[in-house]
Coordinates of C-alpha atoms and ligand atoms in Angstrom, one line a residue:
X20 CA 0.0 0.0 0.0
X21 CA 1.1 3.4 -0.9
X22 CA 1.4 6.0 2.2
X23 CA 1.7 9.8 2.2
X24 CA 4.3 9.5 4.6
X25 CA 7.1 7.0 5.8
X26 CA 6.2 9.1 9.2
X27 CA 3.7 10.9 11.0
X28 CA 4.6 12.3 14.2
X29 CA 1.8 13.9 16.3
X30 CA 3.3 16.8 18.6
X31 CA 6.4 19.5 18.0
X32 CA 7.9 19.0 21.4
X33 CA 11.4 17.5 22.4
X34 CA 10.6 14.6 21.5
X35 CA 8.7 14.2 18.3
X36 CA 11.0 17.5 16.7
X37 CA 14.0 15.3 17.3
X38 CA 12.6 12.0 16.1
X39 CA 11.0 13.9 13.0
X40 CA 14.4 15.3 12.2
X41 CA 16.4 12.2 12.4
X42 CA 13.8 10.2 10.6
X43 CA 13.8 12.4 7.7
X44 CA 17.8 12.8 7.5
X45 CA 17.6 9.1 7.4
X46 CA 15.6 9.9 4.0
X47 CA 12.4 8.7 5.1
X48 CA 9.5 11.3 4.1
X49 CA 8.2 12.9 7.2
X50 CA 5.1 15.2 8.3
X51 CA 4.7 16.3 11.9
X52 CA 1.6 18.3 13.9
X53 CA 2.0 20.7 16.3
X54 CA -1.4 22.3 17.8
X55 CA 0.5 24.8 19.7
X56 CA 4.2 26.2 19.5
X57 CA 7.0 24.0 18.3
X58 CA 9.5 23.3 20.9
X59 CA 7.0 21.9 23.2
X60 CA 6.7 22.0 27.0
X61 CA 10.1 22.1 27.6
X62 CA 11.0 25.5 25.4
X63 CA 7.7 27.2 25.7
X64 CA 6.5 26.2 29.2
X65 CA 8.9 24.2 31.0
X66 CA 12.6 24.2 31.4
X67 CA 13.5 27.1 29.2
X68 CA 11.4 29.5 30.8
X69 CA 12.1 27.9 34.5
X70 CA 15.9 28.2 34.2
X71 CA 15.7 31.9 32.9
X72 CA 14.0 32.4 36.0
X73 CA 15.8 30.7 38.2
X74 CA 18.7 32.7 37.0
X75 CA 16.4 36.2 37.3
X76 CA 15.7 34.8 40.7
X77 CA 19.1 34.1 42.0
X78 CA 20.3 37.4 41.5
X79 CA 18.3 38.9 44.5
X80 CA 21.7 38.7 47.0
X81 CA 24.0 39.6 44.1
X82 CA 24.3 42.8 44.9
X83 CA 25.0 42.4 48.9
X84 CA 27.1 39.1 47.9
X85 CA 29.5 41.6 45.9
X86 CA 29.4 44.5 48.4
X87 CA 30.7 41.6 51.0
X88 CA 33.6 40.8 48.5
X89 CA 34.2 45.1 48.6
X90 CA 32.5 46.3 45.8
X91 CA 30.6 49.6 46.0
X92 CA 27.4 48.6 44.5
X93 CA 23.5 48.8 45.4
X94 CA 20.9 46.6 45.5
X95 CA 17.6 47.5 43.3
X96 CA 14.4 46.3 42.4
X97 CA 13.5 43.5 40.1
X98 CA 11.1 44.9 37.2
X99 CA 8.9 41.9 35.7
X100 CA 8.0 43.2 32.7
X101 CA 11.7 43.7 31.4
X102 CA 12.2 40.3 32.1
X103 CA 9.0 38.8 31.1
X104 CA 9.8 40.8 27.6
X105 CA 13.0 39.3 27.3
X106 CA 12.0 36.4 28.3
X107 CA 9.3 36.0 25.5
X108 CA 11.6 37.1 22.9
X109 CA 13.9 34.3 23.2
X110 CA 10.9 31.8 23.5
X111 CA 9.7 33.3 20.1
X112 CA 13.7 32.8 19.1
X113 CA 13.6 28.9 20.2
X114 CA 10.3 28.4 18.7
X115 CA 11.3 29.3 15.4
X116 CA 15.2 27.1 15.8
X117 CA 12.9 24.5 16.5
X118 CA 10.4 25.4 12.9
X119 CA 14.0 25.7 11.0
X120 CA 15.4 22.5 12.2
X121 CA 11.8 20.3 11.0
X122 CA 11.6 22.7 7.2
X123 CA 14.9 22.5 6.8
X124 CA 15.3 18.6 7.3
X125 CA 12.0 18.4 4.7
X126 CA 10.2 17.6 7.3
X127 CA 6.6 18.9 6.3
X128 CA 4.5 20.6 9.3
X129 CA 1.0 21.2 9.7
X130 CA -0.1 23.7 12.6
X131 CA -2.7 22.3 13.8
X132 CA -4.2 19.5 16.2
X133 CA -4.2 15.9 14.8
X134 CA -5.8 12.3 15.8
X135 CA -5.5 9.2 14.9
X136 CA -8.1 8.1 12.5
X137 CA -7.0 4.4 12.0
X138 CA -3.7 2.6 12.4
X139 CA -2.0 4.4 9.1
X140 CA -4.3 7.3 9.3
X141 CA -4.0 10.6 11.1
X142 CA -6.6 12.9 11.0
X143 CA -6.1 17.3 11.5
X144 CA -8.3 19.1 12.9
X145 CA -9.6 20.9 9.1
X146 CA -11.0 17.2 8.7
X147 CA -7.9 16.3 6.1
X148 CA -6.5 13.2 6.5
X149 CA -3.2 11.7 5.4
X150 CA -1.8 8.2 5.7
X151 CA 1.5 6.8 6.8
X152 CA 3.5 3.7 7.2
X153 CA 4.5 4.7 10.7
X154 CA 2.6 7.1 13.7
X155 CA 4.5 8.3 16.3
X156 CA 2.6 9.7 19.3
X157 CA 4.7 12.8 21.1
X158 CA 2.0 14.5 22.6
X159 CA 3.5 15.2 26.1
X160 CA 1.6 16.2 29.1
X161 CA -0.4 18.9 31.0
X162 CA -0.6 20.3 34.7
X163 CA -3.8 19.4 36.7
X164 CA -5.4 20.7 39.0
X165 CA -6.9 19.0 42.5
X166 CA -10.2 18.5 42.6
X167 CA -11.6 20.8 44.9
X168 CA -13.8 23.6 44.9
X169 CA -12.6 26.8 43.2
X170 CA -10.0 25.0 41.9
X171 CA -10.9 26.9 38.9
X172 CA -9.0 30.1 40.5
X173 CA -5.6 28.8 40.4
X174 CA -3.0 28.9 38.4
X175 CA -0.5 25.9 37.2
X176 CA 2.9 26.2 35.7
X177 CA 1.8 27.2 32.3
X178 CA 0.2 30.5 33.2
X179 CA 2.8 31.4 35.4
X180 CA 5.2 32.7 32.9
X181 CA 2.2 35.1 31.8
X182 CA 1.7 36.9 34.8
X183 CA 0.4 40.6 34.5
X184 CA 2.5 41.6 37.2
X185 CA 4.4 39.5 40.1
X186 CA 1.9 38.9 42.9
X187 CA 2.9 40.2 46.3
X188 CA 1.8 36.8 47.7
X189 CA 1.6 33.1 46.2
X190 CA 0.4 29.9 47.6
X191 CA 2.1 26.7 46.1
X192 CA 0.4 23.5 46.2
X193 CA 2.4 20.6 45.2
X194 CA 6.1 19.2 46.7
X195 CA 6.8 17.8 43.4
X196 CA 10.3 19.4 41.5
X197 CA 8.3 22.3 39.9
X198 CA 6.5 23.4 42.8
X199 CA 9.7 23.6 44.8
X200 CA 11.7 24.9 41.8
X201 CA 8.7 27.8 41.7
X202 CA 8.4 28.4 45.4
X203 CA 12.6 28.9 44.9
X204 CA 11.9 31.0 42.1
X205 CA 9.2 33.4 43.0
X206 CA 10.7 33.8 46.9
X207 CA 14.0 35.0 45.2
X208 CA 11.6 37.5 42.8
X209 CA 10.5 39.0 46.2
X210 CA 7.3 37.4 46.0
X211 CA 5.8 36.4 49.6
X212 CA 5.4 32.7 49.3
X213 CA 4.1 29.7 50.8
X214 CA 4.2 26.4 50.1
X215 CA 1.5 23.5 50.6
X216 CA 2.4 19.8 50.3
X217 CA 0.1 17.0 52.1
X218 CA 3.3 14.9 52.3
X219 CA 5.8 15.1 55.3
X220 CA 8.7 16.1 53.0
X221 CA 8.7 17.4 49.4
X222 CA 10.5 15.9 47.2
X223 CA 9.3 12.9 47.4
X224 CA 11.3 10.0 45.7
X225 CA 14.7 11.5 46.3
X226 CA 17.6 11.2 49.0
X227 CA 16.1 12.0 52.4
X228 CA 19.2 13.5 53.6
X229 CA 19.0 15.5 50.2
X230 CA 15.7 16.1 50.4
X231 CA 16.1 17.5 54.4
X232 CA 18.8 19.5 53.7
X233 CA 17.5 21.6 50.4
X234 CA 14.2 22.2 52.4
X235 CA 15.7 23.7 55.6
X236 CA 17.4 25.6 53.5
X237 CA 14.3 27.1 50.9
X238 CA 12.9 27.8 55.1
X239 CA 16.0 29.5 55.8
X240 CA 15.9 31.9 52.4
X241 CA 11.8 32.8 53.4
X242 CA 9.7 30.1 52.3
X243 CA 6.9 29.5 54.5
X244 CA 6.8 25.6 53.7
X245 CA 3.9 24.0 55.5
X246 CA 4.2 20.0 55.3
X247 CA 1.1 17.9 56.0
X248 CA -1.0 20.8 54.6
X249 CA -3.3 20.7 51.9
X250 CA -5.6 22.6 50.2
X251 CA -9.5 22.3 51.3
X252 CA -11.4 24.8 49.2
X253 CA -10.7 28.1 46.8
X254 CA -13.0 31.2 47.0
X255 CA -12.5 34.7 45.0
X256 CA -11.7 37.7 47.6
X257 CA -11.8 40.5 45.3
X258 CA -8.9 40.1 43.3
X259 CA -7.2 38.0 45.7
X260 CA -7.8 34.1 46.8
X261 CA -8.9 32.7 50.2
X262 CA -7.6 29.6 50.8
X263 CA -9.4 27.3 53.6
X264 CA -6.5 24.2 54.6
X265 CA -6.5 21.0 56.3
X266 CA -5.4 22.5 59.2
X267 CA -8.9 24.9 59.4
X268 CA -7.1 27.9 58.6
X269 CA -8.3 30.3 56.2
X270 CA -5.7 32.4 54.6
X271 CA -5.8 35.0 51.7
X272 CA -3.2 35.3 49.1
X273 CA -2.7 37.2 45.6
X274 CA -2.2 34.0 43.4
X275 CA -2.7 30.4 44.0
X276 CA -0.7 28.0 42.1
X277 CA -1.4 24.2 41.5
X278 CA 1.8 21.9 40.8
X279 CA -0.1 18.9 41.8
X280 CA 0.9 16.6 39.0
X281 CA 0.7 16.1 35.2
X282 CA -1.6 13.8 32.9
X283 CA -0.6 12.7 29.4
X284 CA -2.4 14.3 26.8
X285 CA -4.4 11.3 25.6
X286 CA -7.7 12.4 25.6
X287 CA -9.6 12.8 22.5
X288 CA -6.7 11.3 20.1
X289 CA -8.6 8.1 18.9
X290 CA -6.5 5.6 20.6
X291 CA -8.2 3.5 22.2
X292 CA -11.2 3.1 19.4
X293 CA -8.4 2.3 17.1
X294 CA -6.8 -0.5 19.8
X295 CA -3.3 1.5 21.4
X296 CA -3.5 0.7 25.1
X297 CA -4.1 3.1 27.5
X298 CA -3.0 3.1 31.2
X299 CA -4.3 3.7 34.7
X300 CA -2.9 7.4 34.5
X301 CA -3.9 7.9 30.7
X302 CA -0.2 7.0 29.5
X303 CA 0.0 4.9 26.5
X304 CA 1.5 1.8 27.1
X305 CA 4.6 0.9 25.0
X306 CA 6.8 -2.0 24.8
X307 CA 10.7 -1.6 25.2
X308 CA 10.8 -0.3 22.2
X309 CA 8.1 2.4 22.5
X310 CA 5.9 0.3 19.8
X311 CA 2.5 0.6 21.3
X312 CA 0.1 -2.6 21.0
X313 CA -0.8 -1.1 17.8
X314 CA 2.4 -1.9 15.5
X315 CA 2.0 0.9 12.9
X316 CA 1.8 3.2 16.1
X317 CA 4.6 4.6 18.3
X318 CA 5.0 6.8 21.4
X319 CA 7.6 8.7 23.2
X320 CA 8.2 11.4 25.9
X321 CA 6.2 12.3 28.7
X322 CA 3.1 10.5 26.9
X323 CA 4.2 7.5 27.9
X324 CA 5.0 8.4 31.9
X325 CA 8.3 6.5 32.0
X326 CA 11.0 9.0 32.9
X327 CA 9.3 12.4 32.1
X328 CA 12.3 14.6 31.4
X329 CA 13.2 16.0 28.2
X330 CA 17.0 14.0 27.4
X331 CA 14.8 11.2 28.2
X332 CA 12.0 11.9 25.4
X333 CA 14.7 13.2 22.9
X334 CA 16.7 9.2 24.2
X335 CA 13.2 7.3 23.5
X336 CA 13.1 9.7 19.9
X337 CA 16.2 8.9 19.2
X338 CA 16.1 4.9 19.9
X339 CA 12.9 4.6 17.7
X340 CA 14.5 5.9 14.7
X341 CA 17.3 3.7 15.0
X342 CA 14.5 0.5 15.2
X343 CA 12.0 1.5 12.9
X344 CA 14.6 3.6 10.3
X345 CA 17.5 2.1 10.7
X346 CA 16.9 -1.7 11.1
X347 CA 19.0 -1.6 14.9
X348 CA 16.0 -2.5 17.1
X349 CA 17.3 0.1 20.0
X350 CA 15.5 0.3 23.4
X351 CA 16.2 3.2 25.4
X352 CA 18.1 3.0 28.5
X353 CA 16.5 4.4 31.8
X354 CA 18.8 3.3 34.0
X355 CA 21.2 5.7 36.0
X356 CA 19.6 9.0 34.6
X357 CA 21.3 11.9 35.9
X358 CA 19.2 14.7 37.0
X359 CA 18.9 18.4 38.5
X360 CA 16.1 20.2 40.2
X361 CA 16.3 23.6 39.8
X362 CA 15.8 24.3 43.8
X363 CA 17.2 27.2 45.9
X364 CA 20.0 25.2 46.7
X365 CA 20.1 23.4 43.5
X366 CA 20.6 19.5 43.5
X367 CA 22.1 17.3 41.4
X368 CA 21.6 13.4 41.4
X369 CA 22.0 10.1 39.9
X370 CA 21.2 6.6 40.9
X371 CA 19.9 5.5 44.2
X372 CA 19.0 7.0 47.0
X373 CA 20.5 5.9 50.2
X374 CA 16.8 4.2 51.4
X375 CA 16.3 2.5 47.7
X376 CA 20.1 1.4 48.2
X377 CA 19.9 0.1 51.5
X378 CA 16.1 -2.1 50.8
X379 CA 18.6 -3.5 47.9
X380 CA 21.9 -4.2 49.8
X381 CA 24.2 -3.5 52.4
X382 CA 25.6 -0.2 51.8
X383 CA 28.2 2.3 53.2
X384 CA 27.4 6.0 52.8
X385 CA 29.7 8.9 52.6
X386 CA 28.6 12.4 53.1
X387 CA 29.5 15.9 54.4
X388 CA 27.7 19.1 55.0
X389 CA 29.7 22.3 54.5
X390 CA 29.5 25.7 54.2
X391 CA 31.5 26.7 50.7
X392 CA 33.9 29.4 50.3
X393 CA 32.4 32.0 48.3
X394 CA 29.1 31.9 50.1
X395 CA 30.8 31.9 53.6
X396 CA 33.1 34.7 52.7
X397 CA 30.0 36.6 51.8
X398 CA 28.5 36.1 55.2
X399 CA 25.9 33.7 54.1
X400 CA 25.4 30.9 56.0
X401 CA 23.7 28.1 53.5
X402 CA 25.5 24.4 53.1
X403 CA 25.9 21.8 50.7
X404 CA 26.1 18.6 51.1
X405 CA 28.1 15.7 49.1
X406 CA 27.0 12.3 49.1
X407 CA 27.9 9.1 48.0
X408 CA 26.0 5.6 48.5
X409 CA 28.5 3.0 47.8
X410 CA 27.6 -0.9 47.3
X411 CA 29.7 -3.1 50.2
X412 CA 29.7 -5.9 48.1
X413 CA 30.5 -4.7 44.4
X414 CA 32.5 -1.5 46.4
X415 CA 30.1 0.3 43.4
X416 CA 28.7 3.9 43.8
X417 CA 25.3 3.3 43.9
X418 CA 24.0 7.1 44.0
X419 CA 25.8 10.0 44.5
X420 CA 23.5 13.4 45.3
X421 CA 24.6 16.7 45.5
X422 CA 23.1 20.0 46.9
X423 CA 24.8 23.2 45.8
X424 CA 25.1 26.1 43.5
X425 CA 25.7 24.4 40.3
X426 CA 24.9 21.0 41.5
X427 CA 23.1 20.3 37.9
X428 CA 26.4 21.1 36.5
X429 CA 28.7 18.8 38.6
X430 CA 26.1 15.9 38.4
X431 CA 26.2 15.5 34.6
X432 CA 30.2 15.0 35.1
X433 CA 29.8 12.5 38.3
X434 CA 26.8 10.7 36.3
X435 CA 29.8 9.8 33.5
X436 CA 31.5 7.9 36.5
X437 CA 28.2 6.4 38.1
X438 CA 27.2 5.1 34.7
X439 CA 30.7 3.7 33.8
X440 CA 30.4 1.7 36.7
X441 CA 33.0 3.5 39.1
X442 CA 33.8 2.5 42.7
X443 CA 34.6 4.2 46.0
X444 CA 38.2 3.5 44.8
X445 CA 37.9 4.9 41.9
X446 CA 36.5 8.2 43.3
X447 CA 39.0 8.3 46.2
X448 CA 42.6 7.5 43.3
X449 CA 40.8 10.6 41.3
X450 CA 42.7 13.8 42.5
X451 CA 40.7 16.9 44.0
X452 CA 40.5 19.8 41.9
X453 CA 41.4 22.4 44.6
X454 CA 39.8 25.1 45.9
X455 CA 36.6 23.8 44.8
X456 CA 33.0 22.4 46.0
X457 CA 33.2 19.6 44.2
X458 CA 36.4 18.2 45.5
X459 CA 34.9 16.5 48.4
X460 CA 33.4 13.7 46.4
X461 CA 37.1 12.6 46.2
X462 CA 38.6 13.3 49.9
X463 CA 35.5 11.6 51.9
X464 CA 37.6 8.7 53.7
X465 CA 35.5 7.2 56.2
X466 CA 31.4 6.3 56.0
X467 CA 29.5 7.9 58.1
X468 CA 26.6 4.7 58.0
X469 CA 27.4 1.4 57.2
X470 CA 24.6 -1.1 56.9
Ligands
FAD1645 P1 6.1 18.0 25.0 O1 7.4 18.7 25.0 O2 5.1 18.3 26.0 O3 5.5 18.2 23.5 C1 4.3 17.7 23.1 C2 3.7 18.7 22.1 O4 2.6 18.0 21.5 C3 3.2 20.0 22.6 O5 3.9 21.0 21.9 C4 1.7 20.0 22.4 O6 1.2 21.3 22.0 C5 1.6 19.0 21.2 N1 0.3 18.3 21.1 C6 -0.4 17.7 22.1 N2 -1.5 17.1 21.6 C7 -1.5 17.4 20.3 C8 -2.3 17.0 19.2 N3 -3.4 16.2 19.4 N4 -2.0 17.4 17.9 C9 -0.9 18.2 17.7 N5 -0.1 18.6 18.7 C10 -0.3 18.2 19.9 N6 12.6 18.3 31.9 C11 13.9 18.4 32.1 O7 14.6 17.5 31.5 N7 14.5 19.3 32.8 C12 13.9 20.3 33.4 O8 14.4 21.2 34.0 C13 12.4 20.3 33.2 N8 11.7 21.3 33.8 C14 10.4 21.4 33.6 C15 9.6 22.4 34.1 C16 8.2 22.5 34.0 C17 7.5 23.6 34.5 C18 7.6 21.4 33.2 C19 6.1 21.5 33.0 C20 8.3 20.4 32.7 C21 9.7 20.3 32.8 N9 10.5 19.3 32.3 C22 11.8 19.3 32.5 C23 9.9 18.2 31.6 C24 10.0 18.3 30.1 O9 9.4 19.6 29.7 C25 9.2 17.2 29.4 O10 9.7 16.0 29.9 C26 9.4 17.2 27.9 O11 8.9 18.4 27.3 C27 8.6 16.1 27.2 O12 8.7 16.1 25.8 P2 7.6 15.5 24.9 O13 8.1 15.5 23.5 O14 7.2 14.2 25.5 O15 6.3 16.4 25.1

């Protein structure tokens, strides 16, 4: 049978761009959808946007930081709308790499939404519908909301780049990585804020010690962080929003925003009339090979809820082409996936945490707390922390976590090592780069738990 395309991909974020792209170097004839702005999530409403505020964020103490080291300088205000100007101007920039990269590949784009019709069909939203040999599903995800009432009156992640004007006060639900990188964020903009989470730690999922440490520390910088809290109801208060709690209290606040959890964006796409599984959270269920139970039909990225991050979705991209393109079945490894969170301190991490190590094996753990150099000369009085969890038997580093100022930085290095295979003794016969941070992941000699 005769196809329009080789491949269809539905969805213009990091995923589907890159597997679009690659697919149609390989000479296969490719169209892709895109319902929004190409680039996806990650470059429109995610970790493009997120990082330039981070870095507009941590340049609140810059200016007393540098009067400590003896420069004259005075500290002024932050002013949103410069930034938030900027800010889209480089979005608008990234959108249109990411246009450049699909036309000029011959990739053909349609800007609009799309369905699946039938297993070789994809359906836009004008009603046109073209075939193809291949469908791959890069959708991504979206915020939602809990499910109380008012719930309507707050915010999630993607409006919050298209604020107005910064709020005096924000509530943030959620103890997730983007409600803690946001709470981080918007304290360091000068914005009053408090954060919700119906845990007894945020951060859920990652080294407790880790986890401890970076959330004394968001405290310590003015985040009112309220554990075993949760929102009860929303009401409007003139322009403002009165939040009842678990706790009974009633408090009013300029904005409230929800970073309570993400869905795949599954609904409404035909799948499961045309037989592609669908699971429990809405994620289409793939194989190790991303091939859904449909075999004409692929899917990658955060539509799948395996690792949502964006390497990852570029990784599963990437590993389909090489299958379905280039005849080298390729599954895409999640194992030992370095990571940062963007958190005021930041961390960096790969591998196990010391309680997933220890319910696998007996472990040793070496860690210090310290304050570093630049920040101590400067009179502040925040730590980091080094960390490694280290197999007894296999002398292996099973995790190694990180909190500090460029943490995401030193992590991608350390993850090299991790995911080479590297033990204690390998860290330890590595020489310390001196005066630095970083050097204590090669001078820690003796475990401070065993067991
Ligand atoms: P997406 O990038 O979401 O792309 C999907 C695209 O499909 C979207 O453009 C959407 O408009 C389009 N689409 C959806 N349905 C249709 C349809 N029916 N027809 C046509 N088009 C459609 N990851 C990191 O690695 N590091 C970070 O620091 C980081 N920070 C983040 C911060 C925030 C606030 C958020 C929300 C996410 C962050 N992520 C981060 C996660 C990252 O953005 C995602 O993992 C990544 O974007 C997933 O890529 P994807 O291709 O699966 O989907």
């Amino acid at each position: 049978m005769e196809f329009d395309y080789d491949l269809f991909v539905i969805g213009g974020g990091s995923g589907g761009v890159r597997a679009g792209r690659v697919a149609a170097q390989e000479g296969a004839k490719v169209a892709l959808a895109e319902e929004d702005r190409y680039g996806g999530t990650c470059v429109i409403r995610g970790c493009v946007p997120k990082k330039l505020m981070v870095f507009a964020s941590e340049f609140a103490h810059a200016a007393e930081d540098a009067q400590a080291y003896g420069w004259d300088i005075q500290p002024g205000a932050f002013d949103w709308d410069v930034f938030r100007g900027k800010l889209y101007a480089e979005l608008d920039r990234l959108e249109n790499v990411y246009r450049n990269i699909l036309g000029n590949n011959g990739v053909e784009t349609f800007d609009q939404r799309a369905k699946v019709a039938d297993a070789h069909t994809v359906e836009l939203a004008d009603g046109t519908r073209k075939t193809a040999k291949h469908i791959l599903l890069a959708v991504g995800g979206r915020p939602t909301k809990l499910d109380v009432p008012g719930a309507e009156l707050a915010i999630t992640s993607n409006d919050i780049f298209h604020l107005d004007k910064l709020p005096e006060t924000i509530l943030i639900v959620g103890g997730g990585y983007i409600a803690s990188e946001f709470a981080g964020i918007l304290n360091g903009l000068g914005v009053k804020t408090t954060q919700f989470y119906r845990g007894a730690q945020i951060l859920r999922g990652f080294d407790d010690e880790t986890r401890n440490l970076v959330a004394s520390e968001m405290i310590e910088k003015g985040i009112d962080l309220q554990v075993n809290t949760n929102v009860v109801s929303l009401e409007q208060d003139g322009d403002k929003v009165k939040v009842l709690d678990t706790n009974g209290t009633t408090t009013t606040f300029d904005k409230v925003m929800f970073a309570t959890g993400r869905a795949p964006n599954t609904d409404g796409l035909g799948l499961t009339e045309v037989g592609v599984e669908i699971g429990r959270k809405g994620e289409v269920v793939v194989d190790d090979y991303s091939q859904t139970a449909v075999p004409s039909i692929y899917a990658v990225g955060d539509v799948t809820d395996r690792v949502n991050l964006t390497p990852v979705a570029i990784r599963e991209g990437m590993a389909f082409v090489e299958t379905v393109f280039k005849g080298n079945p390729t599954k895409p490894d999640h194992e030992l996936i370095p990571t940062a969170i963007f958190t005021q301190p930041e961390i960096g991490t790969v591998g196990l945490s010391e309680e997933e190590a220890r319910a696998q094996e007996p472990i040793e753990v070496y860690s210090t707390s310290f304050k570093p150099m630049q920040q101590s000369f400067a009179g502040r009085s925040e730590k980091v922390l080094m960390k490694l969890v280290v197999s007894q038997k296999t002398r292996k580093v099973l995790g190694c976590h990180i909190v500090a100022p460029g943490a995401g930085e030193m992590i991608q290095l350390a993850g090299i090592a991790v995911k080479m295979g590297a033990t204690k003794e390998d860290f330890d016969r590595t020489v310390a780069v001196h005066p630095t941070m970083s050097e204590e992941i090669v001078t820690m000699k003796s475990p401070v738990r065993t067991g």
